[in-house]
Amino acid sequence: MAQTEDGFGKATSALQSSEHGQLLDVIDHLRALGIDRQVPLPQLVVCGDQSSGKSSVLEAVAGVRFPTKDTLCTRFATELILRRSTSPSIDIKIRPSHDRSPDEQAKLLAFEPPSSDVDQFPLLVEAAKKAIGIDEHTKRFSEDVLRVELSGPHQPHLTLVDLPGVFHSGTKDQSLDEAKLVKSLVQ
């Protein structure tokens, strides 16, 4: 059954309510504590094969320019948390994988982005990639999560997750172990 404009408007208003925002804040806090490893938490995730346009879809929904290329681009999960507030702010962190050593976790938790300008989002992702240790030859994917919280008067209450694209077999550029890692991120 098709939704009327009134129905769509009501649904959109409900998504932007302060109660909805508070609920998402609690869910995001639980996710930041790692509870999502034990209990599935609700989230909007765009997943699919490599170079199928996932980041472009999220860019259109969020209004934030994700880095996109013809070749492999997304190497780790990026959690984009959009919240409505009276004053604009941005908070950028890396949530280390539980498999990291304590020293590596401390280094990633101390990550300082090169800019807090959301228009420089691709630059922020590149800096996170470097901090995480992603390169073309030794480590192509990571279980670490780049967490960006963007607040402002025109932001919706929404949390989006950009994931690496799924690939089904190993190649000279990507191993079967990496395919398993990406699949585990998507699940």
PDB file of C-alpha atoms in Angstrom:
ATOM      1  CA  MET A   1       0.000   0.000   0.000  1.00  0.00           C
ATOM      2  CA  ALA A   2       1.471   3.354  -1.030  1.00  0.00           C
ATOM      3  CA  GLN A   3       1.998   5.940   1.687  1.00  0.00           C
ATOM      4  CA  THR A   4       0.304   9.295   1.305  1.00  0.00           C
ATOM      5  CA  GLU A   5       2.238  12.500   1.733  1.00  0.00           C
ATOM      6  CA  ASP A   6       0.537  12.887   5.127  1.00  0.00           C
ATOM      7  CA  GLY A   7       1.690   9.382   6.116  1.00  0.00           C
ATOM      8  CA  PHE A   8       5.200  10.110   4.930  1.00  0.00           C
ATOM      9  CA  GLY A   9       5.205  13.435   6.764  1.00  0.00           C
ATOM     10  CA  LYS A  10       4.048  11.755   9.987  1.00  0.00           C
ATOM     11  CA  ALA A  11       6.731   9.070   9.651  1.00  0.00           C
ATOM     12  CA  THR A  12       9.416  11.676   9.018  1.00  0.00           C
ATOM     13  CA  SER A  13       8.249  13.760  11.994  1.00  0.00           C
ATOM     14  CA  ALA A  14       8.327  10.695  14.239  1.00  0.00           C
ATOM     15  CA  LEU A  15      11.907   9.971  13.160  1.00  0.00           C
ATOM     16  CA  GLN A  16      12.918  13.518  14.082  1.00  0.00           C
ATOM     17  CA  SER A  17      11.263  13.594  17.508  1.00  0.00           C
ATOM     18  CA  SER A  18      13.329  14.211  20.626  1.00  0.00           C
ATOM     19  CA  GLU A  19      12.261  10.785  21.951  1.00  0.00           C
ATOM     20  CA  HIS A  20      13.636   9.119  18.820  1.00  0.00           C
ATOM     21  CA  GLY A  21      16.869  11.069  19.222  1.00  0.00           C
ATOM     22  CA  GLN A  22      17.177   9.986  22.860  1.00  0.00           C
ATOM     23  CA  LEU A  23      16.596   6.346  21.914  1.00  0.00           C
ATOM     24  CA  LEU A  24      19.291   6.538  19.226  1.00  0.00           C
ATOM     25  CA  ASP A  25      21.676   8.148  21.734  1.00  0.00           C
ATOM     26  CA  VAL A  26      21.185   5.189  24.107  1.00  0.00           C
ATOM     27  CA  ILE A  27      21.689   2.677  21.268  1.00  0.00           C
ATOM     28  CA  ASP A  28      24.841   4.498  20.105  1.00  0.00           C
ATOM     29  CA  HIS A  29      26.175   4.574  23.674  1.00  0.00           C
ATOM     30  CA  LEU A  30      25.617   0.824  24.003  1.00  0.00           C
ATOM     31  CA  ARG A  31      27.361   0.281  20.649  1.00  0.00           C
ATOM     32  CA  ALA A  32      30.308   2.428  21.795  1.00  0.00           C
ATOM     33  CA  LEU A  33      30.616   0.183  24.866  1.00  0.00           C
ATOM     34  CA  GLY A  34      30.821  -2.873  22.602  1.00  0.00           C
ATOM     35  CA  ILE A  35      27.451  -4.300  23.672  1.00  0.00           C
ATOM     36  CA  ASP A  36      26.663  -4.925  19.992  1.00  0.00           C
ATOM     37  CA  ARG A  37      29.128  -7.829  20.104  1.00  0.00           C
ATOM     38  CA  GLN A  38      26.792  -9.555  22.596  1.00  0.00           C
ATOM     39  CA  VAL A  39      23.341  -8.200  21.702  1.00  0.00           C
ATOM     40  CA  PRO A  40      22.222  -7.135  18.223  1.00  0.00           C
ATOM     41  CA  LEU A  41      21.382  -3.412  18.183  1.00  0.00           C
ATOM     42  CA  PRO A  42      19.263  -1.722  15.514  1.00  0.00           C
ATOM     43  CA  GLN A  43      21.146   0.168  12.804  1.00  0.00           C
ATOM     44  CA  LEU A  44      20.803   1.209   9.191  1.00  0.00           C
ATOM     45  CA  VAL A  45      23.466  -0.549   7.144  1.00  0.00           C
ATOM     46  CA  VAL A  46      24.022  -0.427   3.413  1.00  0.00           C
ATOM     47  CA  CYS A  47      25.820  -3.551   2.250  1.00  0.00           C
ATOM     48  CA  GLY A  48      26.566  -5.099  -1.101  1.00  0.00           C
ATOM     49  CA  ASP A  49      29.319  -6.058  -3.477  1.00  0.00           C
ATOM     50  CA  GLN A  50      32.386  -3.900  -3.997  1.00  0.00           C
ATOM     51  CA  SER A  51      31.891  -0.766  -6.099  1.00  0.00           C
ATOM     52  CA  SER A  52      28.104  -1.166  -6.105  1.00  0.00           C
ATOM     53  CA  GLY A  53      27.413   2.379  -4.860  1.00  0.00           C
ATOM     54  CA  LYS A  54      26.961   1.843  -1.105  1.00  0.00           C
ATOM     55  CA  SER A  55      28.942   4.926  -0.078  1.00  0.00           C
ATOM     56  CA  SER A  56      27.136   6.999  -2.704  1.00  0.00           C
ATOM     57  CA  VAL A  57      23.769   5.974  -1.231  1.00  0.00           C
ATOM     58  CA  LEU A  58      24.904   6.964   2.260  1.00  0.00           C
ATOM     59  CA  GLU A  59      26.262  10.247   0.891  1.00  0.00           C
ATOM     60  CA  ALA A  60      22.853  11.026  -0.621  1.00  0.00           C
ATOM     61  CA  VAL A  61      21.032  10.183   2.642  1.00  0.00           C
ATOM     62  CA  ALA A  62      23.438  11.958   5.007  1.00  0.00           C
ATOM     63  CA  GLY A  63      24.562  14.902   2.897  1.00  0.00           C
ATOM     64  CA  VAL A  64      28.176  14.066   3.784  1.00  0.00           C
ATOM     65  CA  ARG A  65      30.642  13.374   0.972  1.00  0.00           C
ATOM     66  CA  PHE A  66      32.038   9.865   1.453  1.00  0.00           C
ATOM     67  CA  PRO A  67      35.252   8.986  -0.368  1.00  0.00           C
ATOM     68  CA  THR A  68      34.405   7.027  -3.514  1.00  0.00           C
ATOM     69  CA  LYS A  69      36.635   5.617  -6.237  1.00  0.00           C
ATOM     70  CA  ASP A  70      36.370   3.194  -9.116  1.00  0.00           C
ATOM     71  CA  THR A  71      38.608   0.867  -7.107  1.00  0.00           C
ATOM     72  CA  LEU A  72      38.342  -0.486  -3.577  1.00  0.00           C
ATOM     73  CA  CYS A  73      37.642   2.359  -1.181  1.00  0.00           C
ATOM     74  CA  THR A  74      35.915   1.481   2.117  1.00  0.00           C
ATOM     75  CA  ARG A  75      38.396  -0.497   4.223  1.00  0.00           C
ATOM     76  CA  PHE A  76      36.752  -0.382   7.659  1.00  0.00           C
ATOM     77  CA  ALA A  77      33.353   0.435   9.108  1.00  0.00           C
ATOM     78  CA  THR A  78      32.490   4.114   9.353  1.00  0.00           C
ATOM     79  CA  GLU A  79      29.686   4.957  11.748  1.00  0.00           C
ATOM     80  CA  LEU A  80      28.105   8.327  10.941  1.00  0.00           C
ATOM     81  CA  ILE A  81      25.901   9.518  13.788  1.00  0.00           C
ATOM     82  CA  LEU A  82      23.672  12.451  12.841  1.00  0.00           C
ATOM     83  CA  ARG A  83      21.908  14.315  15.647  1.00  0.00           C
ATOM     84  CA  ARG A  84      19.762  17.421  15.726  1.00  0.00           C
ATOM     85  CA  SER A  85      20.981  20.053  18.199  1.00  0.00           C
ATOM     86  CA  THR A  86      20.905  23.811  18.512  1.00  0.00           C
ATOM     87  CA  SER A  87      24.616  24.261  17.850  1.00  0.00           C
ATOM     88  CA  PRO A  88      26.759  22.495  15.242  1.00  0.00           C
ATOM     89  CA  SER A  89      29.509  20.156  16.429  1.00  0.00           C
ATOM     90  CA  ILE A  90      31.545  17.223  15.194  1.00  0.00           C
ATOM     91  CA  ASP A  91      33.209  14.489  17.251  1.00  0.00           C
ATOM     92  CA  ILE A  92      35.582  12.070  15.527  1.00  0.00           C
ATOM     93  CA  LYS A  93      36.992   8.941  17.154  1.00  0.00           C
ATOM     94  CA  ILE A  94      38.319   5.530  16.251  1.00  0.00           C
ATOM     95  CA  ARG A  95      36.811   2.611  18.154  1.00  0.00           C
ATOM     96  CA  PRO A  96      39.554  -0.033  18.207  1.00  0.00           C
ATOM     97  CA  SER A  97      38.815  -3.674  17.561  1.00  0.00           C
ATOM     98  CA  HIS A  98      38.770  -5.863  20.667  1.00  0.00           C
ATOM     99  CA  ASP A  99      41.592  -7.864  19.009  1.00  0.00           C
ATOM    100  CA  ARG A 100      44.010  -4.923  19.298  1.00  0.00           C
ATOM    101  CA  SER A 101      46.724  -4.888  21.948  1.00  0.00           C
ATOM    102  CA  PRO A 102      46.302  -2.390  24.811  1.00  0.00           C
ATOM    103  CA  ASP A 103      49.039  -0.172  23.306  1.00  0.00           C
ATOM    104  CA  GLU A 104      47.360  -0.195  19.883  1.00  0.00           C
ATOM    105  CA  GLN A 105      43.989   0.549  21.470  1.00  0.00           C
ATOM    106  CA  ALA A 106      45.442   3.517  23.366  1.00  0.00           C
ATOM    107  CA  LYS A 107      47.030   4.861  20.164  1.00  0.00           C
ATOM    108  CA  LEU A 108      43.764   4.601  18.234  1.00  0.00           C
ATOM    109  CA  LEU A 109      41.707   6.101  21.075  1.00  0.00           C
ATOM    110  CA  ALA A 110      44.090   9.106  21.013  1.00  0.00           C
ATOM    111  CA  PHE A 111      43.467   9.666  17.270  1.00  0.00           C
ATOM    112  CA  GLU A 112      43.398  13.365  16.364  1.00  0.00           C
ATOM    113  CA  PRO A 113      41.794  14.099  12.984  1.00  0.00           C
ATOM    114  CA  PRO A 114      43.562  16.591  10.701  1.00  0.00           C
ATOM    115  CA  SER A 115      40.371  18.667  10.459  1.00  0.00           C
ATOM    116  CA  SER A 116      36.952  18.885  12.047  1.00  0.00           C
ATOM    117  CA  ASP A 117      35.399  20.254   8.864  1.00  0.00           C
ATOM    118  CA  VAL A 118      32.756  17.822   7.593  1.00  0.00           C
ATOM    119  CA  ASP A 119      33.439  19.091   4.061  1.00  0.00           C
ATOM    120  CA  GLN A 120      36.844  17.434   4.463  1.00  0.00           C
ATOM    121  CA  PHE A 121      35.299  14.048   5.292  1.00  0.00           C
ATOM    122  CA  PRO A 122      37.368  12.129   2.695  1.00  0.00           C
ATOM    123  CA  LEU A 123      40.527  13.604   4.272  1.00  0.00           C
ATOM    124  CA  LEU A 124      39.328  12.466   7.715  1.00  0.00           C
ATOM    125  CA  VAL A 125      38.759   8.941   6.420  1.00  0.00           C
ATOM    126  CA  GLU A 126      42.247   8.879   4.867  1.00  0.00           C
ATOM    127  CA  ALA A 127      43.804  10.012   8.175  1.00  0.00           C
ATOM    128  CA  ALA A 128      41.886   7.280  10.025  1.00  0.00           C
ATOM    129  CA  LYS A 129      43.042   4.732   7.449  1.00  0.00           C
ATOM    130  CA  LYS A 130      46.646   5.707   8.127  1.00  0.00           C
ATOM    131  CA  ALA A 131      46.179   5.615  11.925  1.00  0.00           C
ATOM    132  CA  ILE A 132      44.554   2.186  11.692  1.00  0.00           C
ATOM    133  CA  GLY A 133      47.483   0.917   9.620  1.00  0.00           C
ATOM    134  CA  ILE A 134      45.690   0.251   6.338  1.00  0.00           C
ATOM    135  CA  ASP A 135      47.958   0.111   3.306  1.00  0.00           C
ATOM    136  CA  GLU A 136      47.961  -1.526  -0.106  1.00  0.00           C
ATOM    137  CA  HIS A 137      50.452  -4.267   0.745  1.00  0.00           C
ATOM    138  CA  THR A 138      50.083  -5.590   4.285  1.00  0.00           C
ATOM    139  CA  LYS A 139      46.713  -4.682   5.798  1.00  0.00           C
ATOM    140  CA  ARG A 140      43.806  -3.895   3.491  1.00  0.00           C
ATOM    141  CA  PHE A 141      40.841  -4.163   5.907  1.00  0.00           C
ATOM    142  CA  SER A 142      40.270  -3.615   9.613  1.00  0.00           C
ATOM    143  CA  GLU A 143      37.707  -4.352  12.299  1.00  0.00           C
ATOM    144  CA  ASP A 144      38.344  -0.899  13.815  1.00  0.00           C
ATOM    145  CA  VAL A 145      35.481   1.592  13.443  1.00  0.00           C
ATOM    146  CA  LEU A 146      35.707   5.260  12.523  1.00  0.00           C
ATOM    147  CA  ARG A 147      32.962   6.955  14.561  1.00  0.00           C
ATOM    148  CA  VAL A 148      31.857  10.423  13.436  1.00  0.00           C
ATOM    149  CA  GLU A 149      29.115  12.225  15.355  1.00  0.00           C
ATOM    150  CA  LEU A 150      27.763  15.249  13.512  1.00  0.00           C
ATOM    151  CA  SER A 151      25.264  17.509  15.284  1.00  0.00           C
ATOM    152  CA  GLY A 152      23.464  20.631  14.146  1.00  0.00           C
ATOM    153  CA  PRO A 153      20.094  22.328  13.763  1.00  0.00           C
ATOM    154  CA  HIS A 154      19.418  20.764  10.345  1.00  0.00           C
ATOM    155  CA  GLN A 155      20.647  17.222  11.050  1.00  0.00           C
ATOM    156  CA  PRO A 156      18.198  14.323  11.280  1.00  0.00           C
ATOM    157  CA  HIS A 157      18.350  11.805  14.135  1.00  0.00           C
ATOM    158  CA  LEU A 158      19.981   8.984  12.200  1.00  0.00           C
ATOM    159  CA  THR A 159      22.901   6.576  12.494  1.00  0.00           C
ATOM    160  CA  LEU A 160      24.423   5.187   9.306  1.00  0.00           C
ATOM    161  CA  VAL A 161      27.158   2.585   8.897  1.00  0.00           C
ATOM    162  CA  ASP A 162      29.358   2.388   5.801  1.00  0.00           C
ATOM    163  CA  LEU A 163      30.977  -1.038   5.390  1.00  0.00           C
ATOM    164  CA  PRO A 164      33.523  -2.482   2.996  1.00  0.00           C
ATOM    165  CA  GLY A 165      32.024  -4.143  -0.052  1.00  0.00           C
ATOM    166  CA  VAL A 166      31.614  -7.890  -0.069  1.00  0.00           C
ATOM    167  CA  PHE A 167      33.760  -9.943  -2.410  1.00  0.00           C
ATOM    168  CA  HIS A 168      33.291 -13.631  -2.906  1.00  0.00           C
ATOM    169  CA  SER A 169      36.683 -15.000  -3.867  1.00  0.00           C
ATOM    170  CA  GLY A 170      40.325 -14.167  -3.418  1.00  0.00           C
ATOM    171  CA  THR A 171      42.393 -12.405  -6.053  1.00  0.00           C
ATOM    172  CA  LYS A 172      45.990 -11.285  -6.307  1.00  0.00           C
ATOM    173  CA  ASP A 173      44.916  -8.069  -4.522  1.00  0.00           C
ATOM    174  CA  GLN A 174      42.568  -9.567  -1.896  1.00  0.00           C
ATOM    175  CA  SER A 175      42.876 -12.834  -0.027  1.00  0.00           C
ATOM    176  CA  LEU A 176      40.216 -15.303   1.054  1.00  0.00           C
ATOM    177  CA  ASP A 177      41.004 -14.374   4.683  1.00  0.00           C
ATOM    178  CA  GLU A 178      40.195 -10.758   3.828  1.00  0.00           C
ATOM    179  CA  ALA A 179      36.937 -11.882   2.215  1.00  0.00           C
ATOM    180  CA  LYS A 180      36.042 -13.652   5.482  1.00  0.00           C
ATOM    181  CA  LEU A 181      36.933 -10.535   7.513  1.00  0.00           C
ATOM    182  CA  VAL A 182      34.725  -8.314   5.328  1.00  0.00           C
ATOM    183  CA  LYS A 183      31.877 -10.820   5.526  1.00  0.00           C
ATOM    184  CA  SER A 184      32.149 -10.847   9.332  1.00  0.00           C
ATOM    185  CA  LEU A 185      31.959  -7.021   9.381  1.00  0.00           C
ATOM    186  CA  VAL A 186      28.785  -7.116   7.296  1.00  0.00           C
ATOM    187  CA  GLN A 187      27.168  -9.746   9.527  1.00  0.00           C
TER     188      GLN A 187
END
